[in-house]
Coordinates of C-alpha atoms in Angstrom, one line a residue:
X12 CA 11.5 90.4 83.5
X13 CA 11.7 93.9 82.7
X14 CA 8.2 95.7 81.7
X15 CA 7.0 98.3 80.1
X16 CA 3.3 99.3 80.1
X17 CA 2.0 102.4 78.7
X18 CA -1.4 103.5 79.5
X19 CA -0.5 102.2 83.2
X20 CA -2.1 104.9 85.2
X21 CA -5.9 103.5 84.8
X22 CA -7.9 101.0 83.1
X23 CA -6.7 97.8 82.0
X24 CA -2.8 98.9 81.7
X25 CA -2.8 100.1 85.7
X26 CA -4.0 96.4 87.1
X27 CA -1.5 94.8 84.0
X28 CA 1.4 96.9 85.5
X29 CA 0.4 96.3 89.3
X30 CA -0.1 92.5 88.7
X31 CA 2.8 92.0 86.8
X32 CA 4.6 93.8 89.8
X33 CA 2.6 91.4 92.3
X34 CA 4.8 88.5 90.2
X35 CA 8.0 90.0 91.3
X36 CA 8.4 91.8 87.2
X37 CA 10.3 95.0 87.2
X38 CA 7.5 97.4 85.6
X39 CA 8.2 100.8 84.1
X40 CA 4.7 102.6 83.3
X41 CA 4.2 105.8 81.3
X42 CA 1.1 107.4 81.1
X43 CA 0.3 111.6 81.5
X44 CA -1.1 111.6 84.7
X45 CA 1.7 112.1 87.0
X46 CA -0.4 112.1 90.1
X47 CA -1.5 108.6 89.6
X48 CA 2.0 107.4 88.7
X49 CA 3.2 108.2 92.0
X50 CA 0.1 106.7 93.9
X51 CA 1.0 103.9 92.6
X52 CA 4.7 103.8 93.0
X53 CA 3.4 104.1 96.8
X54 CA 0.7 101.7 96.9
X55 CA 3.4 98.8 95.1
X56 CA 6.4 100.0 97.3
X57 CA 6.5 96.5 99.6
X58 CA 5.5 94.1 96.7
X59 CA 8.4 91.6 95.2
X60 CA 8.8 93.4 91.9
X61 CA 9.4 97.2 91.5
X62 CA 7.4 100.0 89.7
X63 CA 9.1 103.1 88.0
X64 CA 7.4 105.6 86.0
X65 CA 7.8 108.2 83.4
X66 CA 5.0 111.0 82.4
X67 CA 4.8 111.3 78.7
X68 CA 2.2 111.3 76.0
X69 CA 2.4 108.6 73.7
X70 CA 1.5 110.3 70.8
X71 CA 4.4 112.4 71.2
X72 CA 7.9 111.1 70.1
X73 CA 10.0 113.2 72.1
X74 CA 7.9 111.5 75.5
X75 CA 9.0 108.4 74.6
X76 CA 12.4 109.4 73.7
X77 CA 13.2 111.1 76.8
X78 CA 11.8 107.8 78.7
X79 CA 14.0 105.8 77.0
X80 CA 16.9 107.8 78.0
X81 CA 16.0 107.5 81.5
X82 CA 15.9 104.1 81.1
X83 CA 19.2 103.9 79.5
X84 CA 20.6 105.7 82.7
X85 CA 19.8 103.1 84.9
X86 CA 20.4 100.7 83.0
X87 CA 16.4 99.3 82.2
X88 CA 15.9 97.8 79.0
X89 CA 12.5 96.0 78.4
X90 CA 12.0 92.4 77.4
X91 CA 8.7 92.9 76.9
X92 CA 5.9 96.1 76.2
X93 CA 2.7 95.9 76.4
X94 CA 0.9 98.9 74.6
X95 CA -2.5 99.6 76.7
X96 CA -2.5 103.4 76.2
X97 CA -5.8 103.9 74.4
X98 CA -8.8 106.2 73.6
X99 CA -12.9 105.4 73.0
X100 CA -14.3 109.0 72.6
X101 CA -17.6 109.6 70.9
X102 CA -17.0 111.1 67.2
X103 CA -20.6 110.5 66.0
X104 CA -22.9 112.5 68.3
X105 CA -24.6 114.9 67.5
X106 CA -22.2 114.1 63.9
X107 CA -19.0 112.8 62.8
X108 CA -16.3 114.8 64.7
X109 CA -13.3 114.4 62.6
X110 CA -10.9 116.2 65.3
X111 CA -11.8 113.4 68.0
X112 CA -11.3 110.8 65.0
X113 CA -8.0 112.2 64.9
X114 CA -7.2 111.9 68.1
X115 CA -8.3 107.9 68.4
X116 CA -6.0 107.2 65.6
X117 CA -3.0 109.2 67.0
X118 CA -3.2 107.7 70.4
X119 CA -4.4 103.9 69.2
X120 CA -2.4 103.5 66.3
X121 CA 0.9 106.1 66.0
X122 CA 1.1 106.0 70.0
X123 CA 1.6 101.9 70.2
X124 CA 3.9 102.6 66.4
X125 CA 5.7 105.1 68.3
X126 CA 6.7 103.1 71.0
X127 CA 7.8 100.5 68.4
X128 CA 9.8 103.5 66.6
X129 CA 11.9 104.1 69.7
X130 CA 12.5 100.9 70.6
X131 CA 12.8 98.4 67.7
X132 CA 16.7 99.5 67.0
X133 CA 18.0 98.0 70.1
X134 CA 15.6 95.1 70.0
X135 CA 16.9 94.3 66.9
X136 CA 20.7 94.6 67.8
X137 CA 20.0 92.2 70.7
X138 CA 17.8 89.9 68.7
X139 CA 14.8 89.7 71.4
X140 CA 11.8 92.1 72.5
X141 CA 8.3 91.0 72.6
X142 CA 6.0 93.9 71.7
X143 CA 1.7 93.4 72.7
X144 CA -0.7 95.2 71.9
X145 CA -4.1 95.1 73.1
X146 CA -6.6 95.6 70.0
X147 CA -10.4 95.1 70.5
X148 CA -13.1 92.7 68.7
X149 CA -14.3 96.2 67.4
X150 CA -11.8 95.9 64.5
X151 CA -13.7 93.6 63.2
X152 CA -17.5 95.0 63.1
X153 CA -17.9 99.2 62.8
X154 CA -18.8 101.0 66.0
X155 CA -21.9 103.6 66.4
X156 CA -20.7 105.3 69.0
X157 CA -17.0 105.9 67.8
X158 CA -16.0 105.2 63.9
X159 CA -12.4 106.2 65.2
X160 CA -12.3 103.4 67.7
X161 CA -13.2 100.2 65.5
X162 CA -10.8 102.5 62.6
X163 CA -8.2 102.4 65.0
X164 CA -8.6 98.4 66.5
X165 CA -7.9 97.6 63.2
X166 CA -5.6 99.7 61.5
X167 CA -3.3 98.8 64.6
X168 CA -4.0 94.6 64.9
X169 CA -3.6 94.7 60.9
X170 CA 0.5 96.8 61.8
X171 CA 1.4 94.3 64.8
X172 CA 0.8 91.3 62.6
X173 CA 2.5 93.3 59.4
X174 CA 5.4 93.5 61.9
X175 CA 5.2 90.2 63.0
X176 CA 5.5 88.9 59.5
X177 CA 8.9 91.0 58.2
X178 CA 10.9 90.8 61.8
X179 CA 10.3 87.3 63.6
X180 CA 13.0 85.7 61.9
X181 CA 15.1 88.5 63.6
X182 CA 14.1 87.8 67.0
X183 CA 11.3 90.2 67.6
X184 CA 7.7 88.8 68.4
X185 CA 4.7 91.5 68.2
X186 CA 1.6 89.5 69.5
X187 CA -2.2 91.3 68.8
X188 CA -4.6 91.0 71.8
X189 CA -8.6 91.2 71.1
X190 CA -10.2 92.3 73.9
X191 CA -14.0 91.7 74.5
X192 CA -15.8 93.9 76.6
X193 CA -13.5 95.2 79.8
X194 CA -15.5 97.0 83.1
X195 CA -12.9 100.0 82.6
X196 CA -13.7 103.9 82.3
X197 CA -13.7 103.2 78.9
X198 CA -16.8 101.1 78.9
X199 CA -19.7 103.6 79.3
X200 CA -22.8 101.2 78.6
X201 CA -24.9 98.2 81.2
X202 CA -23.1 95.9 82.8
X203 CA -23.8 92.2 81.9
X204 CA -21.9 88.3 82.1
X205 CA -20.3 89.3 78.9
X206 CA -18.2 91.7 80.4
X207 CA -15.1 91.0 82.1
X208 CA -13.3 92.2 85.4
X209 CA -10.5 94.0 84.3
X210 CA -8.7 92.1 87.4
X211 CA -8.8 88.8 86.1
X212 CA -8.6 90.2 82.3
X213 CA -4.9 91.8 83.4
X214 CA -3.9 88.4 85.0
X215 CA -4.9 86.7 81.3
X216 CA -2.4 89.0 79.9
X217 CA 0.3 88.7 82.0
X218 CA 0.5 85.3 80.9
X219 CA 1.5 86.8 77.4
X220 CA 5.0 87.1 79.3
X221 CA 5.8 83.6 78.7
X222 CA 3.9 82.9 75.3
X223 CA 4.7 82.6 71.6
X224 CA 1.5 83.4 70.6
X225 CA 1.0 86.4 67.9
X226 CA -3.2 86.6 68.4
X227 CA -4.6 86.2 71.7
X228 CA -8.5 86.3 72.5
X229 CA -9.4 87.4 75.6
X230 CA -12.1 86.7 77.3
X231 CA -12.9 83.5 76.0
X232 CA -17.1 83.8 76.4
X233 CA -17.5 87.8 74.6
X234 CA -14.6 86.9 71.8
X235 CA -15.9 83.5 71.0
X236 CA -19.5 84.7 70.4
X237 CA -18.5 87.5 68.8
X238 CA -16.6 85.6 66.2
X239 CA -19.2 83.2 65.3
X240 CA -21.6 86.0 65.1
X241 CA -19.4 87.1 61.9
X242 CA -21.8 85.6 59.7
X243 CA -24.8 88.2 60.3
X244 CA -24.0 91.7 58.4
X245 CA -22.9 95.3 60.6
X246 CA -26.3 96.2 60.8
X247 CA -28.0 93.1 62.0
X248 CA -24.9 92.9 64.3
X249 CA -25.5 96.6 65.8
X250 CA -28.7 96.5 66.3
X251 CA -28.3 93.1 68.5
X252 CA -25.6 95.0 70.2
X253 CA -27.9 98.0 71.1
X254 CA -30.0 95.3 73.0
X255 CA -27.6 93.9 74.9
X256 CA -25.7 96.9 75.9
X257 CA -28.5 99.9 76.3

């Protein structure tokens, strides 16, 4: 299949995109980092799938524009997109930051829409395209550390499954992935068994390829007890959580 993963130059979307090219998928990846792009263009070169790259920003339009025109060059048209680009800055310390608020919601929200924007035209003419992506269990409970973040979880899962509603009768199948907790760059607090390898979290969503489903949980252990621990109220919930995570 053809792929396209944003966020693909670290974190969860760089071991989905080198995975997926492990399986023999043809894998475009856009993130900014150019540098990292090409390392891994290098590092995939002999595997059975291939790897191709744009730089771009996803909260800019004109970046994903101009990769889609590339693509359209050569003839690359995605069957499926996984939206991994994503942001967990702190807006609360020492108080509310409303500029790094902004910037969660431009990259979490309108960078995953904006892909969707580009895209959804020529999906729609060819009556297939399987857009994911990958929300947190943090848009269900508030967030400390980063009101933006949880804001943002949900404000995106709540669009994907909007979307899901009005076009798959068309064709077009947007799936919403919670993630637990992922040992990424993102995730700044103690190690434990509740969080995942972002390895064998990757491989879970690569499986999405294949899968009708429009939510996805994942990992099972971290998701599960997180949604039976819906019952206790936010501030019960955060102060377990600054137990287990401090």
């Amino acid at each position: 299949m053809n792929v396209l993963v944003t966020g693909a130059s670290s974190g969860i979307g760089k071991s989905l995109a080198a995975h997926l090219v492990c399986q023999g998928h043809a894998v475009w990846g856009l993130a900014r980092r150019a540098e990292e792009l090409s390392k891994m263009e290098q590092e995939l070169a002999h595997e059975k799938g291939t790897f191709r790259w744009s730089t771009g920003d996803v909260r800019n339009q004109e970046d994903i524009t101009h990769m889609r025109n590339i693509m359209r060059q050569v003839s690359f048209f995605p069957d499926v997109f996984y939206l991994a680009a994503g942001v967990f800055p702190n807006d609360t310390t020492p108080c509310f930051n409303f500029s790094l608020f902004r910037e969660t919601m431009d990259t979490n929200v309108e960078g995953a829409m904006g892909v969707v924007d580009v895209f959804l035209d020529e999906c729609l003419e060819q009556s297939r395209g399987h857009f994911i992506v990958l929300s947190s269990i943090a848009a269900f409970r508030p967030n400390r550390w980063s009101i933006g973040y949880s804001a943002s979880k949900a404000a995106v899962a709540l669009a994907f499954r909007g979307l899901q509603l009005v076009y798959r009768s068309q064709g077009i199948l947007c799936t919403v992935a919670y993630l637990g907790p992922v040992d990424t760059p993102l995730w700044k607090w103690k190690k434990s068994f509740l969080v995942a390898n972002k390895e064998v979290v990757a491989r879970k969503l690569a499986g999405l390829l294949y899968s009708r489903k429009e939510t996805y949980y994942v990992p099972f252990v971290s998701t599960f007890l997180f949604r039976i621990s819906q019952c206790i109220s936010d501030r019960w919930y955060a102060a377990i959580r600054r137990i287990i995570v401090r």
